Coordinates of C-alpha atoms in Angstrom, one line a residue:
M1 CA 0.0 0.0 0.0
S2 CA 1.3 3.4 -0.9
V3 CA 0.3 7.0 -0.1
S4 CA 0.1 9.4 -3.0
R5 CA 0.4 13.1 -2.6
L6 CA -0.5 15.7 -5.2
A7 CA 2.8 17.5 -5.8
Q8 CA 1.7 20.0 -8.5
P9 CA -1.4 21.7 -10.0
G10 CA -4.8 21.9 -8.5
T11 CA -4.0 21.2 -4.8
R12 CA -6.6 23.9 -3.8
R13 CA -9.0 26.2 -5.6
L14 CA -7.6 29.7 -5.8
P15 CA -9.5 33.0 -6.1
P16 CA -9.4 34.7 -9.5
N17 CA -7.3 37.6 -8.2
H18 CA -4.7 35.3 -6.6
T19 CA -1.3 36.4 -8.0
P20 CA 1.6 35.4 -5.8
F21 CA 3.8 35.4 -8.9
P22 CA 3.6 37.8 -11.9
R23 CA 1.1 36.6 -14.6
V24 CA 3.3 38.2 -17.3
F25 CA 7.0 37.6 -17.6
S26 CA 9.5 39.5 -19.6
V27 CA 11.7 37.8 -22.3
P28 CA 15.4 38.4 -21.8
K29 CA 17.0 40.8 -24.3
K30 CA 19.2 38.0 -25.6
G31 CA 16.2 36.0 -26.5
L32 CA 14.9 32.8 -25.0
Q33 CA 18.2 31.1 -24.6
S34 CA 19.2 30.3 -21.0
S35 CA 22.0 32.2 -19.4
Q36 CA 22.5 29.8 -16.6
T37 CA 26.1 29.0 -17.2
E38 CA 26.9 32.8 -17.2
T39 CA 25.1 33.6 -13.9
R40 CA 25.8 30.6 -11.7
P41 CA 28.1 31.2 -8.8
P42 CA 31.8 31.5 -9.6
W43 CA 32.7 28.6 -7.3
R44 CA 30.4 26.3 -9.3
R45 CA 32.1 27.1 -12.6
L46 CA 35.6 26.6 -11.0
Y47 CA 34.5 23.4 -9.4
A48 CA 33.2 22.1 -12.7
K49 CA 36.4 23.0 -14.5
R50 CA 38.4 21.2 -11.9
L51 CA 36.3 18.1 -12.2
I52 CA 36.7 18.1 -16.0
A53 CA 40.5 18.3 -15.7
A54 CA 40.6 15.6 -12.9
D55 CA 38.2 13.3 -14.8
T56 CA 40.1 13.6 -18.0
A57 CA 43.4 12.9 -16.2
A58 CA 41.8 9.8 -14.6
I59 CA 40.6 8.5 -18.0
C60 CA 44.0 9.1 -19.6
A61 CA 45.8 7.3 -16.8
T62 CA 43.4 4.3 -17.1
V63 CA 43.9 4.1 -20.9
V64 CA 47.7 4.4 -20.5
L65 CA 47.6 1.6 -17.9
A66 CA 45.6 -0.7 -20.2
H67 CA 47.8 0.3 -23.2
H68 CA 50.9 -1.4 -21.8
G69 CA 52.9 0.1 -24.7
Q70 CA 51.3 -2.2 -27.2
A71 CA 51.6 -1.2 -30.9
G72 CA 48.5 -0.2 -32.8
L73 CA 46.5 1.1 -29.7
V74 CA 47.2 4.8 -30.1
F75 CA 44.1 5.6 -32.2
P76 CA 41.8 3.3 -30.1
S77 CA 43.1 4.9 -26.9
V78 CA 42.6 8.4 -28.2
L79 CA 39.1 7.5 -29.4
L80 CA 38.1 6.0 -26.1
V81 CA 39.3 9.1 -24.2
V82 CA 37.3 11.4 -26.4
L83 CA 34.1 9.2 -26.1
W84 CA 34.5 8.8 -22.4
A85 CA 35.0 12.5 -21.8
S86 CA 32.1 13.4 -24.1
A87 CA 29.8 10.9 -22.3
L88 CA 30.6 12.5 -18.9
I89 CA 29.7 15.9 -20.4
I90 CA 26.5 14.7 -21.9
S91 CA 25.5 13.0 -18.7
D92 CA 25.6 16.3 -16.9
S93 CA 27.5 14.6 -14.1
R94 CA 29.2 17.9 -13.0
S95 CA 26.1 20.1 -12.7
G96 CA 25.5 21.6 -9.2
E97 CA 22.3 19.6 -8.6
V98 CA 24.1 16.3 -9.3
V99 CA 27.3 17.1 -7.5
D100 CA 25.3 17.8 -4.3
V101 CA 23.9 14.3 -4.3
R102 CA 26.6 11.7 -4.0
I103 CA 24.6 8.6 -5.1
Q104 CA 23.2 10.5 -8.1
E105 CA 26.7 11.7 -9.0
F106 CA 28.2 8.2 -8.9
Q107 CA 25.2 6.8 -10.9
R108 CA 25.8 9.4 -13.6
V109 CA 29.5 8.6 -13.8
A110 CA 28.7 4.9 -14.0
G111 CA 26.1 5.4 -16.7
A112 CA 28.4 7.7 -18.7
S113 CA 31.2 5.1 -18.5
M114 CA 29.0 2.3 -19.7
A115 CA 27.7 4.4 -22.5
A116 CA 31.2 5.4 -23.6
L117 CA 32.4 1.8 -23.6
G118 CA 29.3 0.8 -25.5
A119 CA 29.9 3.5 -28.1
F120 CA 33.5 2.4 -28.4
G121 CA 32.4 -1.2 -28.9
I122 CA 30.0 -0.1 -31.7
V123 CA 32.7 2.0 -33.4
T124 CA 35.3 -0.8 -33.3
L125 CA 32.7 -3.3 -34.7
V126 CA 31.6 -1.0 -37.6
T127 CA 35.1 0.1 -38.5
K128 CA 36.6 -3.3 -37.8
L129 CA 39.2 -1.7 -35.6
E130 CA 41.3 -4.3 -33.9
V131 CA 41.5 -4.1 -30.1
P132 CA 43.4 -6.7 -28.1
A133 CA 41.4 -9.1 -26.0
G134 CA 41.1 -8.0 -22.4
Y135 CA 41.6 -4.4 -23.2
L136 CA 38.0 -3.3 -22.3
E137 CA 37.9 -5.8 -19.4
V138 CA 40.7 -3.7 -17.8
V139 CA 39.6 -0.3 -18.9
L140 CA 36.0 -0.4 -17.6
P141 CA 36.5 -1.4 -14.0
V142 CA 39.7 0.5 -13.5
G143 CA 38.4 3.6 -15.2
M144 CA 35.2 3.7 -13.1
L145 CA 37.1 3.1 -9.9
A146 CA 39.5 5.9 -10.8
L147 CA 36.6 8.3 -11.6
W148 CA 34.8 7.4 -8.4
L149 CA 37.9 7.9 -6.3
N150 CA 38.5 11.2 -8.1
R151 CA 34.9 12.3 -7.3
L152 CA 35.3 11.2 -3.7
V153 CA 38.5 13.3 -3.3
W154 CA 36.8 16.4 -4.8
R155 CA 33.7 15.8 -2.7
K156 CA 35.8 15.8 0.5
H157 CA 37.4 19.0 -0.7
L158 CA 34.0 20.6 -1.3
T159 CA 32.8 19.5 2.1
R160 CA 35.8 21.0 3.9
K161 CA 35.1 24.3 2.0
R162 CA 31.5 24.3 3.0
L163 CA 32.3 23.6 6.7
S164 CA 34.5 26.6 6.5
G165 CA 31.6 28.7 5.2
S166 CA 32.5 28.9 1.5
C167 CA 31.2 27.2 -1.7
C168 CA 27.6 27.4 -0.4
N169 CA 24.2 27.8 -2.2
M170 CA 22.7 31.1 -1.3
V171 CA 19.0 30.4 -0.6
L172 CA 15.9 32.5 -0.6
V173 CA 13.2 30.6 1.3
I174 CA 9.5 31.3 0.4
G175 CA 6.6 30.1 2.5
R176 CA 4.5 31.0 5.5
R177 CA 6.4 32.5 8.3
N178 CA 6.7 29.4 10.6
D179 CA 7.1 27.0 7.7
A180 CA 9.9 29.2 6.2
A181 CA 11.7 29.4 9.5
Q182 CA 11.5 25.6 10.0
M183 CA 12.7 25.0 6.5
A184 CA 15.6 27.4 7.0
E185 CA 16.6 25.4 10.2
Q186 CA 16.5 22.1 8.2
L187 CA 18.6 23.5 5.3
T188 CA 21.3 24.9 7.6
S189 CA 21.3 22.0 10.1
Q190 CA 23.9 20.2 8.0
P191 CA 26.6 22.7 6.9
K192 CA 28.2 20.0 4.6
N193 CA 25.1 20.2 2.4
G194 CA 26.1 23.7 1.5
Y195 CA 22.9 25.8 2.1
R196 CA 23.1 29.3 3.5
V197 CA 19.8 31.1 3.9
V198 CA 20.2 34.7 2.9
G199 CA 16.5 35.9 2.7
F200 CA 12.9 35.0 3.1
G201 CA 9.7 35.5 1.2
I202 CA 6.3 35.5 3.0
P203 CA 3.4 35.3 0.4
G204 CA 0.8 38.1 0.7
Q205 CA 2.8 40.0 3.3
D206 CA 4.6 43.2 2.2
P207 CA 8.0 43.2 3.9
R208 CA 8.7 46.1 6.2
P209 CA 12.1 47.8 6.0
D210 CA 14.8 45.9 8.0
E211 CA 12.3 43.2 8.9
H212 CA 14.1 39.9 9.7
L213 CA 13.0 36.3 10.4
H214 CA 14.8 34.4 13.1
F215 CA 15.7 30.7 12.9
D216 CA 18.0 28.5 14.9
G217 CA 19.8 31.4 16.5
R218 CA 20.3 33.1 13.2
T219 CA 18.4 35.7 11.2
A220 CA 17.8 36.7 7.6
P221 CA 15.8 39.6 6.0
I222 CA 12.3 39.3 4.7
L223 CA 12.5 40.6 1.1
W224 CA 9.5 39.4 -0.8
G225 CA 5.7 39.3 -0.3
G226 CA 4.6 39.2 -3.9
G227 CA 5.6 40.2 -7.5
P228 CA 8.8 39.2 -9.3
V229 CA 10.9 36.9 -7.1
T230 CA 14.0 37.8 -9.1
T231 CA 14.0 41.2 -7.5
A232 CA 14.3 39.7 -4.0
A233 CA 16.7 37.1 -5.2
G234 CA 19.0 39.7 -6.7
A235 CA 18.8 41.9 -3.6
C236 CA 20.2 39.1 -1.4
G237 CA 22.4 37.4 -3.9
A238 CA 20.4 34.2 -3.9
D239 CA 21.3 31.5 -6.5
T240 CA 18.6 29.1 -5.2
V241 CA 14.9 29.6 -4.4
V242 CA 13.2 27.1 -2.0
V243 CA 9.4 27.2 -2.0
V244 CA 7.8 25.4 0.9
D245 CA 4.7 23.8 -0.7
T246 CA 1.8 24.7 1.6
G247 CA -0.8 24.7 -1.1
E248 CA -0.9 28.4 -1.6
F249 CA 0.6 28.3 -5.1
S250 CA -1.1 26.8 -8.1
G251 CA 0.6 24.8 -10.9
Q252 CA 0.6 27.9 -13.0
D253 CA 2.3 29.9 -10.2
F254 CA 5.1 27.4 -10.1
Q255 CA 5.4 27.4 -13.9
R256 CA 5.6 31.2 -14.0
L257 CA 8.2 31.1 -11.3
T258 CA 10.5 28.9 -13.3
W259 CA 10.1 31.2 -16.3
D260 CA 10.9 34.2 -14.0
L261 CA 14.1 32.5 -12.6
E262 CA 15.4 30.9 -15.8
P263 CA 17.0 34.0 -17.4
M264 CA 19.1 34.5 -14.2
G265 CA 20.1 30.8 -13.9
I266 CA 18.5 30.6 -10.4
H267 CA 17.8 27.0 -9.2
L268 CA 14.2 26.3 -8.0
I269 CA 13.5 23.7 -5.2
I270 CA 9.9 22.8 -4.2
A271 CA 9.9 21.4 -0.7
P272 CA 6.8 19.3 0.3
R273 CA 5.9 19.2 4.0
L274 CA 7.1 15.7 4.5
T275 CA 9.6 14.7 7.1
G276 CA 11.0 11.4 8.5
V277 CA 10.8 9.6 5.2
A278 CA 13.9 8.2 3.4
S279 CA 14.4 9.1 -0.2
S280 CA 14.4 5.4 -1.1
R281 CA 10.7 5.2 0.0
L282 CA 9.8 8.1 -2.4
S283 CA 9.0 8.0 -6.1
V284 CA 7.5 10.6 -8.4
R285 CA 5.0 9.5 -11.1
R286 CA 2.9 11.4 -13.5
S287 CA -0.8 11.2 -14.0
G288 CA -2.2 13.5 -16.7
D289 CA -0.8 17.0 -16.1
V290 CA 0.0 16.4 -12.4
F291 CA 2.9 14.7 -10.6
L292 CA 2.2 12.3 -7.7
L293 CA 4.7 11.8 -4.9
H294 CA 4.4 8.2 -3.8
V295 CA 5.4 7.2 -0.3
E296 CA 6.0 3.5 0.3
E297 CA 4.8 2.0 3.6
P298 CA 7.3 1.8 6.6
R299 CA 9.7 -1.1 6.3
Y300 CA 10.2 -2.2 9.9
R301 CA 8.8 -5.6 9.3
A302 CA 11.7 -6.4 6.9
A303 CA 14.1 -6.0 9.8
E304 CA 12.7 -9.3 11.2
H305 CA 13.6 -11.3 8.0
S306 CA 15.4 -14.6 8.5
V307 CA 18.4 -13.3 6.4
V308 CA 18.7 -10.3 8.8
R309 CA 18.5 -12.6 11.8
A310 CA 21.2 -14.8 10.4
F311 CA 23.4 -11.8 9.8
D312 CA 22.9 -10.6 13.3
C313 CA 23.8 -14.0 14.8
C314 CA 27.0 -14.4 12.6
F315 CA 28.1 -10.9 13.5
A316 CA 27.5 -11.4 17.2
L317 CA 29.4 -14.7 17.3
L318 CA 32.3 -13.2 15.5
A319 CA 32.3 -10.2 17.7
L320 CA 32.2 -12.3 20.9
M321 CA 35.1 -14.4 19.7
V322 CA 37.2 -11.4 18.8
S323 CA 36.4 -9.4 22.0
L324 CA 36.6 -12.3 24.5
P325 CA 40.2 -11.3 25.6
I326 CA 39.1 -7.7 26.0
I327 CA 36.1 -8.8 28.1
V328 CA 38.3 -11.0 30.3
L329 CA 40.8 -8.2 31.0
A330 CA 37.9 -5.8 31.6
A331 CA 36.3 -8.2 34.1
L332 CA 39.6 -8.5 36.0
A333 CA 40.0 -4.7 36.2
I334 CA 36.4 -4.4 37.4
K335 CA 37.0 -6.9 40.2
I336 CA 40.2 -5.3 41.3
D337 CA 38.8 -1.7 41.2
S338 CA 35.5 -2.1 43.2
R339 CA 33.2 -4.6 45.0
G340 CA 30.3 -6.2 43.2
P341 CA 29.5 -8.4 40.3
V342 CA 31.3 -8.1 36.9
I343 CA 28.1 -8.3 34.8
Y344 CA 25.4 -5.7 35.4
R345 CA 21.9 -6.9 34.6
S346 CA 19.5 -4.2 33.6
E347 CA 15.8 -4.6 32.8
R348 CA 14.9 -3.2 29.4
I349 CA 11.8 -3.2 27.2
G350 CA 12.1 -5.0 23.9
V351 CA 10.0 -5.6 20.8
N352 CA 6.2 -5.3 21.3
G353 CA 6.8 -4.1 24.9
Q354 CA 8.3 -7.4 26.1
P355 CA 10.8 -6.9 29.1
F356 CA 14.2 -8.6 29.0
V357 CA 17.4 -8.5 30.9
M358 CA 20.2 -6.7 29.2
F359 CA 23.8 -7.6 30.0
K360 CA 26.6 -5.0 30.5
L361 CA 30.0 -4.9 32.1
R362 CA 29.5 -3.1 35.5
T363 CA 30.8 0.5 35.3
M364 CA 29.3 1.8 38.5
V365 CA 29.5 1.2 42.2
E366 CA 27.5 -1.7 43.6
T367 CA 24.9 0.6 45.2
A368 CA 24.3 2.7 42.0
D369 CA 20.6 1.8 41.7
Q370 CA 19.9 2.8 45.4
Q371 CA 21.6 6.2 44.8
L372 CA 19.5 7.0 41.6
D373 CA 16.6 8.7 43.4
G374 CA 18.9 11.3 44.9
L375 CA 20.4 12.1 41.5
L376 CA 17.2 12.4 39.3
G377 CA 17.1 16.2 39.7
S378 CA 20.7 16.5 38.4
S379 CA 20.1 15.0 35.0
D380 CA 21.7 16.7 32.0
C381 CA 19.0 15.5 29.7
E382 CA 15.4 16.6 29.1
G383 CA 12.6 14.2 29.2
P384 CA 12.7 10.7 30.8
L385 CA 16.3 10.0 29.6
F386 CA 18.6 10.3 32.6
K387 CA 22.3 11.1 32.0
I388 CA 24.9 13.0 34.1
H389 CA 28.1 14.1 32.5
D390 CA 30.2 13.5 35.7
D391 CA 28.1 10.8 37.3
P392 CA 29.6 10.2 40.8
R393 CA 28.5 6.5 40.7
V394 CA 30.8 5.7 37.8
T395 CA 34.1 4.0 38.9
S396 CA 37.5 4.9 37.5
V397 CA 37.6 1.6 35.5
G398 CA 34.0 2.1 34.5
R399 CA 34.8 5.6 33.0
F400 CA 37.4 4.0 30.7
L401 CA 35.1 1.2 29.7
R402 CA 32.3 3.7 28.9
R403 CA 34.7 5.9 27.0
Y404 CA 35.4 3.1 24.4
S405 CA 32.0 1.4 24.8
I406 CA 33.7 -1.8 26.1
D407 CA 31.0 -2.1 28.7
E408 CA 28.5 -2.9 25.9
L409 CA 30.3 -6.0 24.6
P410 CA 28.2 -8.5 26.6
Q411 CA 25.1 -7.3 24.7
F412 CA 26.1 -9.6 21.9
I413 CA 24.7 -12.3 24.1
N414 CA 21.4 -10.6 24.0
V415 CA 21.6 -10.6 20.2
L416 CA 22.1 -14.4 20.2
R417 CA 19.1 -14.7 22.5
S418 CA 16.9 -12.9 20.0
E419 CA 16.3 -10.1 22.5
M420 CA 18.3 -7.4 20.6
R421 CA 19.8 -6.7 17.2
I422 CA 23.2 -5.4 16.2
V423 CA 21.5 -2.2 14.9
G424 CA 18.2 -0.8 16.3
P425 CA 16.6 1.8 18.5
R426 CA 18.2 2.4 21.9
P427 CA 16.9 -0.2 24.5
P428 CA 14.6 1.8 26.8
L429 CA 14.1 1.4 30.6
P430 CA 10.7 0.6 31.9
R431 CA 10.3 4.0 33.5
E432 CA 11.0 5.6 30.0
V433 CA 8.3 3.5 28.3
E434 CA 5.8 4.6 30.9
T435 CA 6.0 8.1 29.4
Y436 CA 5.7 7.0 25.8
N437 CA 2.7 8.4 23.8
G438 CA 1.4 6.9 20.6
D439 CA 4.1 8.1 18.3
I440 CA 7.1 7.3 20.5
S441 CA 5.7 3.7 21.0
R442 CA 6.7 3.0 17.4
R443 CA 10.2 2.4 18.7
L444 CA 9.0 -0.8 20.2
L445 CA 7.9 -2.3 16.8
V446 CA 11.5 -3.6 16.3
R447 CA 14.1 -5.1 18.6
P448 CA 16.5 -2.7 20.2
G449 CA 20.1 -2.6 19.0
I450 CA 23.5 -2.5 20.5
T451 CA 24.2 0.5 18.2
G452 CA 22.0 2.7 16.2
A453 CA 21.4 6.1 14.5
W454 CA 21.4 7.7 18.0
Q455 CA 24.9 6.3 18.8
V456 CA 26.6 7.5 15.6
S457 CA 24.9 10.9 15.8
G458 CA 26.1 12.0 19.2
R459 CA 24.9 9.5 21.8
C460 CA 24.6 11.2 25.2
N461 CA 25.0 14.6 23.6
L462 CA 21.6 14.2 21.9
S463 CA 18.4 15.6 23.5
W464 CA 15.5 13.2 24.2
E465 CA 13.6 14.7 21.2
Q466 CA 16.6 14.2 18.9
A467 CA 17.2 10.6 20.0
T468 CA 13.5 9.8 19.6
R469 CA 13.3 11.4 16.1
L470 CA 16.4 9.3 15.0
D471 CA 14.9 6.1 16.3
L472 CA 11.5 6.7 14.7
A473 CA 13.2 7.5 11.3
Y474 CA 15.2 4.3 11.6
V475 CA 12.1 2.1 12.3
D476 CA 10.2 3.5 9.3
N477 CA 13.0 3.6 6.9
W478 CA 14.9 0.4 7.8
S479 CA 17.2 -1.2 5.2
L480 CA 20.1 -3.6 5.4
W481 CA 22.3 -1.0 3.7
T482 CA 21.4 1.5 6.5
D483 CA 22.4 -1.1 9.1
L484 CA 25.8 -1.7 7.4
L485 CA 26.3 2.1 7.2
I486 CA 25.6 2.5 10.9
I487 CA 27.9 -0.4 11.8
A488 CA 30.7 1.3 9.8
K489 CA 30.0 4.7 11.5
T490 CA 30.0 3.0 14.9
F491 CA 33.7 2.1 14.7
R492 CA 34.5 5.7 14.0
A493 CA 32.3 6.9 16.8
V494 CA 33.8 4.5 19.3
L495 CA 37.4 5.4 18.4
K496 CA 36.5 9.1 18.7
H497 CA 34.5 8.4 21.8
E498 CA 31.9 10.9 20.7
G499 CA 29.2 11.6 23.4
A500 CA 30.4 8.7 25.6
Y501 CA 30.2 9.3 29.3

């Protein structure tokens, strides 16, 4: 079952005098040709030129490697370089919209590479050009790998630039006041994505001089309330316009807006009010003159598949065998450091609200549970989650074990007992579950995990709301690829001991 959402024309009946955008647009003096390449930000042009040079160098290096100094391969090699470089240009793999999306960029590069090799094969077949056996078998995988590595290096470079505040898309956000502010917060929450909000537009509201809209501790001027958007975009230097689709604009309004922005080369983004849904669950389809945004149903049931269960068991067995010496050494240190059992048993709530006993290496004094009531008022976290940065109950050895998450190694036993998974929501305490409302209870639709989106995103540094949002998103958008990605990120988080205390 899928949910379809009308993403374009006719979402609501508009009055005859509704004119959020001009009903007449002027044709540029140069004619109807686009001037996008002339007006896009300088850093975009420079970045594209560098990609062209780096891609061409990677292709040439690949061809030379496959050449091996063999006679008669000069012309085929030159032909292949020309076809490959041309395919990358035709695929538009260096446009700003593609470069900003890693998967799409890699897909374009792979598609262009396959097309170039296909064209090369056709040319050699038609012209009866002799190419040694194994030539293409070397060129294709090595060339694609070289191009992907090249793009990864440049993407890292672009990310560093954006984290330092440069190479960003200057954004004008249009929407209702609250919606525009929330969208601005989302756009700027990840600096590596390269969005900088430089202005706002509130439909139907004439902006007052020096009026600003605040979002996430920052502010930007309100520059538009109706009329040509290009005037406001030019005033704030925006190269991107984001419209929060609240149903106020008709399909014709959006079409006129694209006409208005086209001569200036300004990119248009329409943002539906849809959150917590992974892009893999979304698809756009056309029906008549409208586009439907299809949303697949949540995927949490797939997490209980037998293949996933087998993966968890194999991973847990391997992890226990590898970490057994570490567990033994940690147990000896715990015994020497303080009185009490080595293993701490904590009651947690699992899938469908079923309680279970979770195992951990003890990191606190033996009377830690009895001291809890006196410390509840000192929690550093909001909501039912209890955390203290310098918890007096934690032992000296326990502090080290927590720092590197060694105390959680016995939880692999819970995985083998089918009580937990390798990746999943954070296992909640009974007192936390008592505060759950209908939405948060969705965390209990799957088994909790040793690691999860919450652990690789800050762990104890996250607020209750942030941790809950991450867990709910994980439940609804589960995939095995997501699990593998979280596992990979967990190693980095543990080594950097981010948010561990």
